[in-house]
mmCIF file of C-alpha atoms in Angstrom:
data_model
loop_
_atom_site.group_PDB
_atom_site.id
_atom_site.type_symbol
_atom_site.label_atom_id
_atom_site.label_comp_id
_atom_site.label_asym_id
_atom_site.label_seq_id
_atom_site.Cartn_x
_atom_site.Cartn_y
_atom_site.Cartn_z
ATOM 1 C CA UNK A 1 3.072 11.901 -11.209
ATOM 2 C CA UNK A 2 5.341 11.208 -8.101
ATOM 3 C CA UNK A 3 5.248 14.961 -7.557
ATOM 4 C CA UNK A 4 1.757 15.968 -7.807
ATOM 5 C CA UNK A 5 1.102 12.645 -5.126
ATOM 6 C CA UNK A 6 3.495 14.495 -2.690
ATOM 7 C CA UNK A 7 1.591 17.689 -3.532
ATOM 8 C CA UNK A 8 -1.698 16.509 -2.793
ATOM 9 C CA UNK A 9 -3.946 17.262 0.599
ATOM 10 C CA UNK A 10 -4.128 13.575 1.100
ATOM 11 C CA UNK A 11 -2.255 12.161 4.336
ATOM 12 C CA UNK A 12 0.972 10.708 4.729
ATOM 13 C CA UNK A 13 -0.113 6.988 4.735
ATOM 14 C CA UNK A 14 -1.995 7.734 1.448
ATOM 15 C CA UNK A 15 0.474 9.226 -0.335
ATOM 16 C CA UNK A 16 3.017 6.473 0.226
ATOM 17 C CA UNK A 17 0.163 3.817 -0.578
ATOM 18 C CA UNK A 18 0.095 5.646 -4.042
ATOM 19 C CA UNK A 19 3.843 5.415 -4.367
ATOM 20 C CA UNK A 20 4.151 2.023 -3.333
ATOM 21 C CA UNK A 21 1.566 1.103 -5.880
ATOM 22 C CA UNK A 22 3.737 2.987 -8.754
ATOM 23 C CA UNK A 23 7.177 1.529 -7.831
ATOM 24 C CA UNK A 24 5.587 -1.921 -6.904
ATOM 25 C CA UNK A 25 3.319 -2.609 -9.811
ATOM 26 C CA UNK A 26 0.584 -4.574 -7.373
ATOM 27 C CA UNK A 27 -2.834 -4.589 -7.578
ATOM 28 C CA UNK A 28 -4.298 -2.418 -5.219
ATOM 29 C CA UNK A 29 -5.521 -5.001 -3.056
ATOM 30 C CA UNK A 30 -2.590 -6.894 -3.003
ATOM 31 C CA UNK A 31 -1.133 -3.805 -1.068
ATOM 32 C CA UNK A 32 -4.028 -2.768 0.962
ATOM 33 C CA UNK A 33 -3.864 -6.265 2.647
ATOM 34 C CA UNK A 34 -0.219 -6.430 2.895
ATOM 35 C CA UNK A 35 0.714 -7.384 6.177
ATOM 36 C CA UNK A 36 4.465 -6.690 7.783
ATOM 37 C CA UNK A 37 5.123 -9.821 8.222
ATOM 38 C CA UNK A 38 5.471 -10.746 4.381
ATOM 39 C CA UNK A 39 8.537 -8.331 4.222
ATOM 40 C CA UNK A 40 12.084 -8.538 4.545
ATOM 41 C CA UNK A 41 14.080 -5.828 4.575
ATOM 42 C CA UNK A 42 16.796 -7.624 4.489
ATOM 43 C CA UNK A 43 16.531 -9.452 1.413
ATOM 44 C CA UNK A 44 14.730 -6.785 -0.116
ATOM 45 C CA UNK A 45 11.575 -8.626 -1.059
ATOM 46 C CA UNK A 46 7.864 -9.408 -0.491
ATOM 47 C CA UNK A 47 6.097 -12.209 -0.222
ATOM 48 C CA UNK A 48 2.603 -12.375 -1.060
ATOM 49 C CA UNK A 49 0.698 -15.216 -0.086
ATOM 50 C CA UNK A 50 -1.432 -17.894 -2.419
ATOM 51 C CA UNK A 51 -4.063 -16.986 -0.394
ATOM 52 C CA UNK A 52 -4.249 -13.184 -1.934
ATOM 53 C CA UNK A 53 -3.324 -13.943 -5.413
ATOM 54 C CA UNK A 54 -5.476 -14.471 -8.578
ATOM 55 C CA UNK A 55 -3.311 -17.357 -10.486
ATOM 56 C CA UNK A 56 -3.258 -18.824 -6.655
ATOM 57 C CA UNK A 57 0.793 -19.074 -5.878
ATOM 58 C CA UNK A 58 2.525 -17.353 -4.188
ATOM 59 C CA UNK A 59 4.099 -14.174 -5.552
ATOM 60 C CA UNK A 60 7.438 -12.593 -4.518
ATOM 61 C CA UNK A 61 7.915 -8.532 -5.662
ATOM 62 C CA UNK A 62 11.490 -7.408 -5.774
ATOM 63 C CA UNK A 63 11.745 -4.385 -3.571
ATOM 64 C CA UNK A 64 13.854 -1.384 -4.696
ATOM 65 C CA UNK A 65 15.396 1.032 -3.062
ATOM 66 C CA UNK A 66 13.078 3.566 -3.395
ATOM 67 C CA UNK A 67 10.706 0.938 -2.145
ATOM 68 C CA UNK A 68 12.732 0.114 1.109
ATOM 69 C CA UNK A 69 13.100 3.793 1.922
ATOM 70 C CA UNK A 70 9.213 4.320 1.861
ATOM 71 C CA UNK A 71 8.501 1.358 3.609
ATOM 72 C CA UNK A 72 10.925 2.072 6.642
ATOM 73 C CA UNK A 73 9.010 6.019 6.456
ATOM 74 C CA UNK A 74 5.909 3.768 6.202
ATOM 75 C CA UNK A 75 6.794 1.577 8.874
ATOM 76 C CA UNK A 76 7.189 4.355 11.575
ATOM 77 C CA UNK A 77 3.770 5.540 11.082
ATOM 78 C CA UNK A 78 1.712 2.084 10.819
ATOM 79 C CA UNK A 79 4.615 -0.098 12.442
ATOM 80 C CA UNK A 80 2.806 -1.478 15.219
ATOM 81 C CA UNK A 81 0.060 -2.573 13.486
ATOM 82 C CA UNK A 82 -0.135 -6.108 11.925
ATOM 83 C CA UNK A 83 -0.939 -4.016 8.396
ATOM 84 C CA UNK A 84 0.952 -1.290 6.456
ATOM 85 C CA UNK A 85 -2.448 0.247 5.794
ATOM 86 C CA UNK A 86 -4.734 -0.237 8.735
ATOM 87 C CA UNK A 87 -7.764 0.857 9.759
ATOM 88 C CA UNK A 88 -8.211 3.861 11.963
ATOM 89 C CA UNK A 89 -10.925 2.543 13.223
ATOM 90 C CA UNK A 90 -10.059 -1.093 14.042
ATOM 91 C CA UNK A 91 -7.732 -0.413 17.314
ATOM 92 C CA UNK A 92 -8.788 -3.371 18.956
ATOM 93 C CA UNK A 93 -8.667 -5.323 16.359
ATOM 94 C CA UNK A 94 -6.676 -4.714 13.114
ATOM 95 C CA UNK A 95 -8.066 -4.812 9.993
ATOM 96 C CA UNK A 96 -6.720 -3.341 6.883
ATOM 97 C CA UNK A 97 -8.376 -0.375 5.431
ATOM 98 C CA UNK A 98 -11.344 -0.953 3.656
ATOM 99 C CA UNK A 99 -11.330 -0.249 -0.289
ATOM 100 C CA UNK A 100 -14.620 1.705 0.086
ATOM 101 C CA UNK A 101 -12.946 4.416 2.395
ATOM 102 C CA UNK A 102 -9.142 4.503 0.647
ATOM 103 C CA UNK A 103 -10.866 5.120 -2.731
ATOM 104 C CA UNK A 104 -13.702 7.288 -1.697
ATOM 105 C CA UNK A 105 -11.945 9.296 0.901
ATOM 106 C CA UNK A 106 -8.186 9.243 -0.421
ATOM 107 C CA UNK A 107 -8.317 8.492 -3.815
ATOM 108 C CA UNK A 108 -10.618 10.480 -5.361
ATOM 109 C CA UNK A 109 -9.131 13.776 -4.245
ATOM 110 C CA UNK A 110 -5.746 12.671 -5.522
ATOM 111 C CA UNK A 111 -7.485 12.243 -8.892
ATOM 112 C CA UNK A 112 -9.476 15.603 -8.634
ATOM 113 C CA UNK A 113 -6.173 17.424 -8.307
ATOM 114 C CA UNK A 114 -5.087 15.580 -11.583
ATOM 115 C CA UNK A 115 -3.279 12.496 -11.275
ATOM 116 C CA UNK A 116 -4.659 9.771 -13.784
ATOM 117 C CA UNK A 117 -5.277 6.114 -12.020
ATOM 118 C CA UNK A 118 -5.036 4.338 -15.081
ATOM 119 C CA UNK A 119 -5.533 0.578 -14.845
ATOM 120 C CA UNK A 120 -5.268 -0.041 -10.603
ATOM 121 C CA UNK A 121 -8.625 -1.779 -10.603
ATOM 122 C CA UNK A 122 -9.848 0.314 -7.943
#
């Protein structure tokens, strides 16, 4: 699956969201609103707030080395933005990318070129 992402005609930012999502197990809008701030490096872990989470507490993802590696790729593309995934459009002020446009506009032609997205809730 991994290979046909990194195959795709989707950009950069999309194909790591789709990795992150396989190696991380998240839903996808526990991603799409992850913020940099919830990460450490360091400790190799991310904390997602009660505020984003369905059982409402707070959730901490163990993050692997794969992980890491696309994060720090990640980070140099989106880095000075408060979100991994923001918004082209929201310059002046950051939002995360909406659902409507990373399914409609991203994921979809990842899934016409044959990758199943089975179970993502998208």
């Amino acid at each position: 699956m991994l290979s046909k992402i990194k195959q795709s005609n989707s950009s950069k930012v999309i194909k790591l969201y789709i990795e992150l999502l396989a190696l991380l197990f998240v839903r996808p809008s526990e991603l799409r609103l992850a913020k940099w701030s919830e990460f450490n490096m360091q400790q190799a872990e991310w904390n997602i707030p009660v505020e984003r989470m369905k059982m409402a507490a707070p959730h901490w993802v163990h993050l692997s080395v794969q992980a890491i590696t696309i994060l720090k790729e990640l980070r140099l593309l989106t880095g000075l933005t408060p979100y991994l995934f923001n918004s082209p459009d929201s310059t002046k002020n950051p939002q995360p990318i909406s659902e409507l446009v990373l399914e409609n506009y991203y994921i979809n032609p990842v899934i016409k070129i044959g990758i199943l997205y089975m179970g993502l809730g998208l």
